[in-house]
CSV table of N, CA and C in Angstrom, one decimal:
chain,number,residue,atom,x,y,z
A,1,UNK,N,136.8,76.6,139.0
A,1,UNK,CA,137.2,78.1,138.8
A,1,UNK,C,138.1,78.5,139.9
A,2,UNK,N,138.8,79.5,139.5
A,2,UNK,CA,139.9,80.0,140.7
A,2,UNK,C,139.2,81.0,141.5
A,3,UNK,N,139.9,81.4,142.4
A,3,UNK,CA,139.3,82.8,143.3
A,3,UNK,C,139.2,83.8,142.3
A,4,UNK,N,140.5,84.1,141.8
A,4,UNK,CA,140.3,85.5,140.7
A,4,UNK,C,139.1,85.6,140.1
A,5,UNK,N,138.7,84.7,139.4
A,5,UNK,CA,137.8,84.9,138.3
A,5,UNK,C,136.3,85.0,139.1
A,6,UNK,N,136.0,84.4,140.2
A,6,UNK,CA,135.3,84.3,140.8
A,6,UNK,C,134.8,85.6,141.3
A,7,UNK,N,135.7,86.4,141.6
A,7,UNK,CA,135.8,87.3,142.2
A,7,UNK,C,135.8,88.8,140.8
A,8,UNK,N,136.2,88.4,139.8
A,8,UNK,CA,135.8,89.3,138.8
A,8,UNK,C,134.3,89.2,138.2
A,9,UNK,N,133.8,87.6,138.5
A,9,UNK,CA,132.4,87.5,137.9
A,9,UNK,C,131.8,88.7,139.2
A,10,UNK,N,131.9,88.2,140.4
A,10,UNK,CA,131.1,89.0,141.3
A,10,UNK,C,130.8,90.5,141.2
A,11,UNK,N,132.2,91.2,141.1
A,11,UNK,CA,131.7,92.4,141.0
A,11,UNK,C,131.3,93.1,139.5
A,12,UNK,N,131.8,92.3,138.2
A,12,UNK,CA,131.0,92.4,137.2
A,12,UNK,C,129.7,92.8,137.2
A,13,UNK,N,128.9,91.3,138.0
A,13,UNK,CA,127.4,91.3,138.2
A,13,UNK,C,127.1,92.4,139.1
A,14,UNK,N,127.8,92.6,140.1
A,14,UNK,CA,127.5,93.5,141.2
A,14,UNK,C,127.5,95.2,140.3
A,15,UNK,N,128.4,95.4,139.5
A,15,UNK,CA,128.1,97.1,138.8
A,15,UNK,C,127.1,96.9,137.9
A,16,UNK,N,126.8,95.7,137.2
A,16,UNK,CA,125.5,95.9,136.3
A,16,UNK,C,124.1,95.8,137.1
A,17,UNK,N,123.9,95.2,138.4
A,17,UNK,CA,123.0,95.4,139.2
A,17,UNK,C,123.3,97.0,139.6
A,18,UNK,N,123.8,97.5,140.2
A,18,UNK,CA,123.8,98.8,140.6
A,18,UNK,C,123.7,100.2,139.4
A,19,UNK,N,124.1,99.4,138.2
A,19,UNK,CA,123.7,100.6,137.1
A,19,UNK,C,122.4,100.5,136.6
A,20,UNK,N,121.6,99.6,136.7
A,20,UNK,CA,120.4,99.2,136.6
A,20,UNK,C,119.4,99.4,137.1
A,21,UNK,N,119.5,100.0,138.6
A,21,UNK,CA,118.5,100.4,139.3
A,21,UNK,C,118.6,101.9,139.3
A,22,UNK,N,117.2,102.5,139.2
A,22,UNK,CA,117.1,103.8,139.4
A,22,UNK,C,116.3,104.3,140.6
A,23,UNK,N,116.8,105.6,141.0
A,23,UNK,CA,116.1,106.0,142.1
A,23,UNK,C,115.1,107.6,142.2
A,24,UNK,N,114.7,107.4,143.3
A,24,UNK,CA,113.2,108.1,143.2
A,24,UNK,C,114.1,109.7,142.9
A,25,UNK,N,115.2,110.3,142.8
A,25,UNK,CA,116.1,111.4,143.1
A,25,UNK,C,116.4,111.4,142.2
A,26,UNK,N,116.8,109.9,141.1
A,26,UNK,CA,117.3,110.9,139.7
A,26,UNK,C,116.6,111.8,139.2
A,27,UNK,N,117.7,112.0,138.5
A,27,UNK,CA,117.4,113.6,137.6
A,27,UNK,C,116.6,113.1,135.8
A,28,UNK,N,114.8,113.6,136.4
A,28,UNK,CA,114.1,113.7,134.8
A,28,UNK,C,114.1,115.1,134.4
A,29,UNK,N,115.1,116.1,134.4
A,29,UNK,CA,114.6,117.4,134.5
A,29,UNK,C,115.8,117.8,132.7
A,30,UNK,N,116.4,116.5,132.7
A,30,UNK,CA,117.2,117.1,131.6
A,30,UNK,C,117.7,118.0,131.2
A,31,UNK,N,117.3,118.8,130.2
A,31,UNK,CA,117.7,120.0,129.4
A,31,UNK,C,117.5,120.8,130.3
A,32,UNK,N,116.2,121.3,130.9
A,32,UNK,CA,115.4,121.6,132.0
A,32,UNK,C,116.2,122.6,133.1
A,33,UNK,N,117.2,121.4,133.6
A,33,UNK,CA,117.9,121.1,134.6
A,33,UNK,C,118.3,122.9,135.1
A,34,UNK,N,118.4,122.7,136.5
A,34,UNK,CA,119.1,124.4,136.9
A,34,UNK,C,118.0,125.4,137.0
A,35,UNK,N,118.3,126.9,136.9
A,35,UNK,CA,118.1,127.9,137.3
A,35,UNK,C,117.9,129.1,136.2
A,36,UNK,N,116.3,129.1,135.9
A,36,UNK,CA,116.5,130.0,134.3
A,36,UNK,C,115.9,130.9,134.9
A,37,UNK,N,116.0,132.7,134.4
A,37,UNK,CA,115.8,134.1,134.3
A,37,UNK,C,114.6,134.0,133.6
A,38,UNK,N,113.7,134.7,133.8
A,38,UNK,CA,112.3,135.0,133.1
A,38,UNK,C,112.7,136.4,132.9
A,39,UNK,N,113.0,136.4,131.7
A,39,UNK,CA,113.0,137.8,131.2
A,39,UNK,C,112.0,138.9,130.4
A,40,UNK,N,111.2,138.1,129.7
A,40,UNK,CA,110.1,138.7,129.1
A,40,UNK,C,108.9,137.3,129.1
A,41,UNK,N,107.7,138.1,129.4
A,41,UNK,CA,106.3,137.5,129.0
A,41,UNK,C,105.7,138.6,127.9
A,42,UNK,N,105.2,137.3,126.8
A,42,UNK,CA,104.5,137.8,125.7
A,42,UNK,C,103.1,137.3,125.7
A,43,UNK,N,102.1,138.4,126.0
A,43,UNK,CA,100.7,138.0,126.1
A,43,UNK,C,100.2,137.5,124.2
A,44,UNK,N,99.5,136.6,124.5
A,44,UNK,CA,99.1,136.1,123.2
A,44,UNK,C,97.6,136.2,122.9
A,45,UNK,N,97.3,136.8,124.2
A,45,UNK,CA,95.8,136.9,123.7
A,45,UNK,C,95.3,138.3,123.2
A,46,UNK,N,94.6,137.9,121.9
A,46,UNK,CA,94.4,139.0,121.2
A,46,UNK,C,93.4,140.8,122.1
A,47,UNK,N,94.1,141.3,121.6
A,47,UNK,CA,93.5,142.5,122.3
A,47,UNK,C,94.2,143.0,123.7
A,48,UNK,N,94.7,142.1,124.5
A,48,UNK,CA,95.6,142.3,125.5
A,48,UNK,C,96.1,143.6,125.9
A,49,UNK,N,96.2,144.7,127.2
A,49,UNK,CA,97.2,145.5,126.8
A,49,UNK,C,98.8,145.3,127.0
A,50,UNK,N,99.2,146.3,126.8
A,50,UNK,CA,101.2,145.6,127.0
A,50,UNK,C,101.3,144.0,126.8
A,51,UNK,N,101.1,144.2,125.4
A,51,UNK,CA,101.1,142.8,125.3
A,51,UNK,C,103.0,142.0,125.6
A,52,UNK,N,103.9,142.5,125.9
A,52,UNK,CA,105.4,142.3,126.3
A,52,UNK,C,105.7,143.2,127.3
A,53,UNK,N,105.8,142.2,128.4
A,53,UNK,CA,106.3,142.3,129.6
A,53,UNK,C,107.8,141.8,130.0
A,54,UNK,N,109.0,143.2,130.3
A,54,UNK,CA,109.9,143.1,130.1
A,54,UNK,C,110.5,142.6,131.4
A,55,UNK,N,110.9,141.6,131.9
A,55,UNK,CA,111.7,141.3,133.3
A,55,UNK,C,112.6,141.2,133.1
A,56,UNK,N,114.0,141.9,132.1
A,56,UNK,CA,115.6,141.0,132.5
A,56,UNK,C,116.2,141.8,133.7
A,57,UNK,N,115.5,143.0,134.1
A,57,UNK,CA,116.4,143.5,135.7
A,57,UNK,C,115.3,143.4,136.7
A,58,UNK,N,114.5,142.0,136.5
A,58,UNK,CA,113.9,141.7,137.8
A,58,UNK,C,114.5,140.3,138.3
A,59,UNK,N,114.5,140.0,139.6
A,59,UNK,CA,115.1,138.7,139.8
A,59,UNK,C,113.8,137.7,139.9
A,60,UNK,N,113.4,137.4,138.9
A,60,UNK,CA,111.9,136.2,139.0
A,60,UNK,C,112.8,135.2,138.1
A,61,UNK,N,112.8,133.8,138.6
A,61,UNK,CA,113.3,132.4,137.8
A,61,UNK,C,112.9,131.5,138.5
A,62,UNK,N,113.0,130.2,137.8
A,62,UNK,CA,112.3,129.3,137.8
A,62,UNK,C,113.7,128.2,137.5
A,63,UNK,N,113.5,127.6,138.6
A,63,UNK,CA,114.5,126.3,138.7
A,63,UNK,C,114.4,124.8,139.3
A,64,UNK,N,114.6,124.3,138.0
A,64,UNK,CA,114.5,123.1,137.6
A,64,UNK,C,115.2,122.3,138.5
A,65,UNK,N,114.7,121.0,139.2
A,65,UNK,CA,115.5,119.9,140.1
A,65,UNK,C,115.2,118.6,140.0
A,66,UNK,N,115.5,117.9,139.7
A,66,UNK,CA,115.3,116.2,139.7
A,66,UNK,C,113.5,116.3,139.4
A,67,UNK,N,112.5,116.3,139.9
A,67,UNK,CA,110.8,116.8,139.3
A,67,UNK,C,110.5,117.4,140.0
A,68,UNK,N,111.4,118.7,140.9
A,68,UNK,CA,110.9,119.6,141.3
A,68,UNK,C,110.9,120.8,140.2
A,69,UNK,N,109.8,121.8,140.0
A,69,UNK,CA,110.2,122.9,139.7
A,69,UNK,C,109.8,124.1,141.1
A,70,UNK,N,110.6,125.1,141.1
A,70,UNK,CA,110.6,126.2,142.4
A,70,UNK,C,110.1,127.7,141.5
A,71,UNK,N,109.2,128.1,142.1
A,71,UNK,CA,109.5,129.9,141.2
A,71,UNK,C,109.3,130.9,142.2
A,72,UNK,N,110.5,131.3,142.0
A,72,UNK,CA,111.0,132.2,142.8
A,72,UNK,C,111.4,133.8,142.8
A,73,UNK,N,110.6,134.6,143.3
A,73,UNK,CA,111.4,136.4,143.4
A,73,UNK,C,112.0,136.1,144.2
A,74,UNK,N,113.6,136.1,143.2
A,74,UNK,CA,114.7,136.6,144.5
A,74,UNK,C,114.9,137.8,144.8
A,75,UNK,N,114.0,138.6,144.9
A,75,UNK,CA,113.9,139.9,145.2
A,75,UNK,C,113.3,140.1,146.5
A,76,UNK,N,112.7,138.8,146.9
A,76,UNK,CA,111.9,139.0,148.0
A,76,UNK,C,110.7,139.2,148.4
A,77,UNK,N,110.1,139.8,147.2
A,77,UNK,CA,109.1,141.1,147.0
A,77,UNK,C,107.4,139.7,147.1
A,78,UNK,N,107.9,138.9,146.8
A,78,UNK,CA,106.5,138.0,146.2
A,78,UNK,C,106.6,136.6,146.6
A,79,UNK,N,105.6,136.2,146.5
A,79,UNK,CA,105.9,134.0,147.0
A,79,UNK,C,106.2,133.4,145.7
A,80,UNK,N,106.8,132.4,146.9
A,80,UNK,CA,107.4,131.4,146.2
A,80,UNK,C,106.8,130.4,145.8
A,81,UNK,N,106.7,129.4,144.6
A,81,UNK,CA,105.7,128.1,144.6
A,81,UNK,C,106.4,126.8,144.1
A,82,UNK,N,106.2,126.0,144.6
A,82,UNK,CA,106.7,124.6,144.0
A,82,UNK,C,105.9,124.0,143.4
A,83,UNK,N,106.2,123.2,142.5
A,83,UNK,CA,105.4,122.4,141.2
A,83,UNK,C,106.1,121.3,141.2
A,84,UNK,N,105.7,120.3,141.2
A,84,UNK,CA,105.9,119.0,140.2
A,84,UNK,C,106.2,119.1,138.9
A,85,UNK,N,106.7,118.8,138.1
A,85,UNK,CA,106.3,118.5,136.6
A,85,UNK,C,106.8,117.4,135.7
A,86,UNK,N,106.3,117.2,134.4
A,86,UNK,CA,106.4,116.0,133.8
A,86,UNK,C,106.7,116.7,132.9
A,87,UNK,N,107.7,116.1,131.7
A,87,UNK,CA,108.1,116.3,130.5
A,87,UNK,C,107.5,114.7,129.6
A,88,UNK,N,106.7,115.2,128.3
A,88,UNK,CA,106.5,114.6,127.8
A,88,UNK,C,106.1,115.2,126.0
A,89,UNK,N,106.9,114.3,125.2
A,89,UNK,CA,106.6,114.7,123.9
A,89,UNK,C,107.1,116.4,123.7
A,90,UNK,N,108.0,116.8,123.8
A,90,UNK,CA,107.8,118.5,123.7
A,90,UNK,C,107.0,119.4,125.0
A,91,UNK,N,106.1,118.6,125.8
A,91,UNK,CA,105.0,119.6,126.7
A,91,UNK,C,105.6,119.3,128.1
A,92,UNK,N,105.6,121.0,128.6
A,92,UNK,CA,106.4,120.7,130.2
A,92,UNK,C,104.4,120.8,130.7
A,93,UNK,N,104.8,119.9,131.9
A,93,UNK,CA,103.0,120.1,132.4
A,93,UNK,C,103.6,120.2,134.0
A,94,UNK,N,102.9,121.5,134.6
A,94,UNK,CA,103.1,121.5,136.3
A,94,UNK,C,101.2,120.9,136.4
A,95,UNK,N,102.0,120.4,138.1
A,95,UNK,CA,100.9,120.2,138.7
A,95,UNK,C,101.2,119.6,140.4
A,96,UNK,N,100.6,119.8,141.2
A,96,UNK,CA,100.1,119.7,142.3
A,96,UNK,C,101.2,120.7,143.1
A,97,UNK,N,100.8,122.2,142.8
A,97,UNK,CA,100.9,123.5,143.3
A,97,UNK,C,100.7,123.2,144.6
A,98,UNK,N,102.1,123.9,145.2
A,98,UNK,CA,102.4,124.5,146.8
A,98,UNK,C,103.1,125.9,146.8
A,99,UNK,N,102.1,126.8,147.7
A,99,UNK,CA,102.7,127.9,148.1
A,99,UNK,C,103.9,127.9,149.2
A,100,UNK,N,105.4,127.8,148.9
A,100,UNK,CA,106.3,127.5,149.1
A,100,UNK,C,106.6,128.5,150.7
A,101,UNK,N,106.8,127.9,152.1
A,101,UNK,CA,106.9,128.6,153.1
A,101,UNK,C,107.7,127.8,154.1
A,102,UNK,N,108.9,127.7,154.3
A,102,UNK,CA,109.8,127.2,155.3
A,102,UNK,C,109.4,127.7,157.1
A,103,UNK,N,108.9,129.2,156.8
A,103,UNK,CA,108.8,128.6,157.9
A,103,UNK,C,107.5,128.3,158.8
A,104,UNK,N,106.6,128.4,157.7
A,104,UNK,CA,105.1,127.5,158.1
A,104,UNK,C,104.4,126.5,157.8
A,105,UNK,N,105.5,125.9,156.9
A,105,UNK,CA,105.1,125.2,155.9
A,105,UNK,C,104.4,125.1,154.7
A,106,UNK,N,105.0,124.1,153.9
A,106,UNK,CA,104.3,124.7,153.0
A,106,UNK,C,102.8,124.1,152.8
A,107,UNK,N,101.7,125.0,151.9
A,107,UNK,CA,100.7,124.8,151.6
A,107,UNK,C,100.1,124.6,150.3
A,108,UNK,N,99.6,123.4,150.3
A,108,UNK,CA,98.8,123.0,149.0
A,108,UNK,C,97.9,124.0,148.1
A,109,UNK,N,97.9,124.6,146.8
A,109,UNK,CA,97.2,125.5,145.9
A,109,UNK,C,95.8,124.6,145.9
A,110,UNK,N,95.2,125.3,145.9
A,110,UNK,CA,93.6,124.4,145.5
A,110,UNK,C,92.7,125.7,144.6
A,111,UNK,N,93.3,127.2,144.5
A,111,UNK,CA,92.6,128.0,143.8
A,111,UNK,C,94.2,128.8,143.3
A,112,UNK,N,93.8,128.9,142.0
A,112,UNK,CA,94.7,130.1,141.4
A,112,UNK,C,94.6,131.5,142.6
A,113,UNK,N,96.0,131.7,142.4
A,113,UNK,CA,96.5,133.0,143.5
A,113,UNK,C,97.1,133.9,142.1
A,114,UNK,N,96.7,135.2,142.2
A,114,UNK,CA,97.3,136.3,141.1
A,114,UNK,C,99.0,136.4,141.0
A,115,UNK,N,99.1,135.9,142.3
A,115,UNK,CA,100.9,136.1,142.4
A,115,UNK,C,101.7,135.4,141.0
A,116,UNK,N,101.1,134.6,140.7
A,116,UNK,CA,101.5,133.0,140.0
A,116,UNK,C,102.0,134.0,138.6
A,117,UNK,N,100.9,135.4,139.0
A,117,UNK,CA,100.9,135.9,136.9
A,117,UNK,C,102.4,136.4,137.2
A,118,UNK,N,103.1,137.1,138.2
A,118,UNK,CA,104.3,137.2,138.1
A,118,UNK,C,105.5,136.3,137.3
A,119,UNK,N,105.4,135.1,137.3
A,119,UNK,CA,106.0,133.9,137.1
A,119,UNK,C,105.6,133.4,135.6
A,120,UNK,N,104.4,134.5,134.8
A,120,UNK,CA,103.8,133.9,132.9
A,120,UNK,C,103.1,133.0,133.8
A,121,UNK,N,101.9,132.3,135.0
A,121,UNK,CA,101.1,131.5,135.2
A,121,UNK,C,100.1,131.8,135.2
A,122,UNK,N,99.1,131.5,134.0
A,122,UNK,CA,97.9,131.8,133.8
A,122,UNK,C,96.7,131.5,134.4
A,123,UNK,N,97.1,129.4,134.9
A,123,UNK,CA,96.3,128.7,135.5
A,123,UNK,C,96.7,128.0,136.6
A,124,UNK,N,95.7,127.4,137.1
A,124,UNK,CA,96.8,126.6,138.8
A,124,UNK,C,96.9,125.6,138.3
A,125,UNK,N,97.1,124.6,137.0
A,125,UNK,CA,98.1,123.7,136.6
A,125,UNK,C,98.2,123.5,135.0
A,126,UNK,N,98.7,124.7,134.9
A,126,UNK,CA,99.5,125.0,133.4
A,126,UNK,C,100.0,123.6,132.2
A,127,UNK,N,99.8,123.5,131.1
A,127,UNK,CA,100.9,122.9,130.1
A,127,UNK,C,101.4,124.2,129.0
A,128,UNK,N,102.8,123.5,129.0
A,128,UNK,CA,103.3,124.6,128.2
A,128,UNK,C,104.1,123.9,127.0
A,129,UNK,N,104.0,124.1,125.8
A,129,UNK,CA,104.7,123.7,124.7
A,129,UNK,C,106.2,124.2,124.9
A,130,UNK,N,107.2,123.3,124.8
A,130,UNK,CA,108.8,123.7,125.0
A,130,UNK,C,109.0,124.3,123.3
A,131,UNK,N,108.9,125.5,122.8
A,131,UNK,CA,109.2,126.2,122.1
A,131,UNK,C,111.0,125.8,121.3
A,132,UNK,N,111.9,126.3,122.8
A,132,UNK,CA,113.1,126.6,122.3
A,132,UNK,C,113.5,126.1,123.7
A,133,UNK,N,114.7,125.2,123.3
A,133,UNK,CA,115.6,125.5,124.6
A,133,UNK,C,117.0,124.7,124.1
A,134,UNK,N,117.6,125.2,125.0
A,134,UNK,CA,119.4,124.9,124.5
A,134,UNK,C,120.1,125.4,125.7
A,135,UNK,N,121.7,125.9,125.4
A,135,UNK,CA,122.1,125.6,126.9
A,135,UNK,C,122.2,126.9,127.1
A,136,UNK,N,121.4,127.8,126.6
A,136,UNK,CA,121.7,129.4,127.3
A,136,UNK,C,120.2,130.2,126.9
A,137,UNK,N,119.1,129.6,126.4
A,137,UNK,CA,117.6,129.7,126.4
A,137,UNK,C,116.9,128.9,126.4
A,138,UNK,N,115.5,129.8,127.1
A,138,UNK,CA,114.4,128.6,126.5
A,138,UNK,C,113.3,129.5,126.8
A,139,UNK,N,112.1,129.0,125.5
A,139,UNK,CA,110.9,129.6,125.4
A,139,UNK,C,109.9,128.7,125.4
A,140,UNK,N,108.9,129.1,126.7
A,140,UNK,CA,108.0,128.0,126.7
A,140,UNK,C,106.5,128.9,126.3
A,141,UNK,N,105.4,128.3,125.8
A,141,UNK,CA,104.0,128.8,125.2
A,141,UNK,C,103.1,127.7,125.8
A,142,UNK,N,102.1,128.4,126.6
A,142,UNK,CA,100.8,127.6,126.6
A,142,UNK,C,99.6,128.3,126.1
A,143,UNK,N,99.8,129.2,124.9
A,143,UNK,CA,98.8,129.5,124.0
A,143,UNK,C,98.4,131.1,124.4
A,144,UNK,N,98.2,131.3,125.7
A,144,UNK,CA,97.9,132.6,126.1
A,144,UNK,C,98.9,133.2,126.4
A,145,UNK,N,100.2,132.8,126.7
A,145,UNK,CA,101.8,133.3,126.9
A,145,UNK,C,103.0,132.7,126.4
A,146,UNK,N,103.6,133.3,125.7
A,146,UNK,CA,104.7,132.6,126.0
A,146,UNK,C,106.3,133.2,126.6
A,147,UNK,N,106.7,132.4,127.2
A,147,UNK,CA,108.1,133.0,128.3
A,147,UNK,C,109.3,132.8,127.3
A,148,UNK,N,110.0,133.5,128.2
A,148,UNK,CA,111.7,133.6,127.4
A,148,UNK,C,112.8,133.9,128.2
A,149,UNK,N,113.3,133.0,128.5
A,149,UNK,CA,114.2,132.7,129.4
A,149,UNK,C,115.5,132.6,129.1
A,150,UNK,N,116.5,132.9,130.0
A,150,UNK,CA,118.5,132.9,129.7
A,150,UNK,C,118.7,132.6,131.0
A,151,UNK,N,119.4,131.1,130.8
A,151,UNK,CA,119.9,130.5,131.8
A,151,UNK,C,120.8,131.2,132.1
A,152,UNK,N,120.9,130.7,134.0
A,152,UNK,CA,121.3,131.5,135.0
A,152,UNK,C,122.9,130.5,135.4
């Protein structure tokens, strides 16, 4: 064999080795992906009052990063929390809650905080049915709420 060829087998093998391996940073967040507006919570449980709760001129969103999710008042007004989460079959599922603090660090959830209901969070580790989503909404339901969202 000549050098050329030698040298095309090499890095042949060498880009199919390197597209082959994945790392702990890709992105599972897919459709997910970015920075979505919570504009309305619709309570689903019967008897409820105000059962629609209107947020599109509040700044509350929730954004999506490689298996981070963040939810955030960018208003200021309220905490912030980070979630894990898993997409499987249609169902977003959070879980292992942190009350989100840069500059104390952050802190592990071990009891539902009220703050969370700002955010449509009913429990301290939610599944939610992915209703709807596409590249400018999405509606998620975990039976006692469901959210409705317009990407940011």
């Amino acid at each position: 064999m000549d050098m050329t060829k030698i040298k095309i087998f090499l890095l042949t093998s060498l880009a199919l080795l390197l597209s082959a391996c994945t790392l702990e940073t890709d992105n599972d967040a897919g459709d997910l992906e970015g920075m979505w507006h919570l504009v309305r919570i619709e309570n689903l449980v019967t008897g409820a009052s105000s059962s629609v709760k209107d947020l599109s001129s509040q700044k509350v969103f929730w954004s999506f990063q490689a298996r981070l999710l963040e939810l955030d008042d960018k208003s200021g007004g309220e905490s912030s929390y980070l979630y894990r989460f898993q997409i499987d079959n249609g169902q977003l599922t959070l879980k292992d809650p942190y009350l989100y603090d840069r500059e104390n660090g952050d802190r592990p959830l071990t009891a539902y905080e009220a703050t969370l209901g700002l955010y449509g969070i009913k429990s301290l580790t939610p599944m939610f049915r992915i209703e709807k989503i596409s590249r400018r909404n999405m509606i998620l339901n975990d039976g006692a709420v469901r959210l409705y969202f317009d990407k940011f």
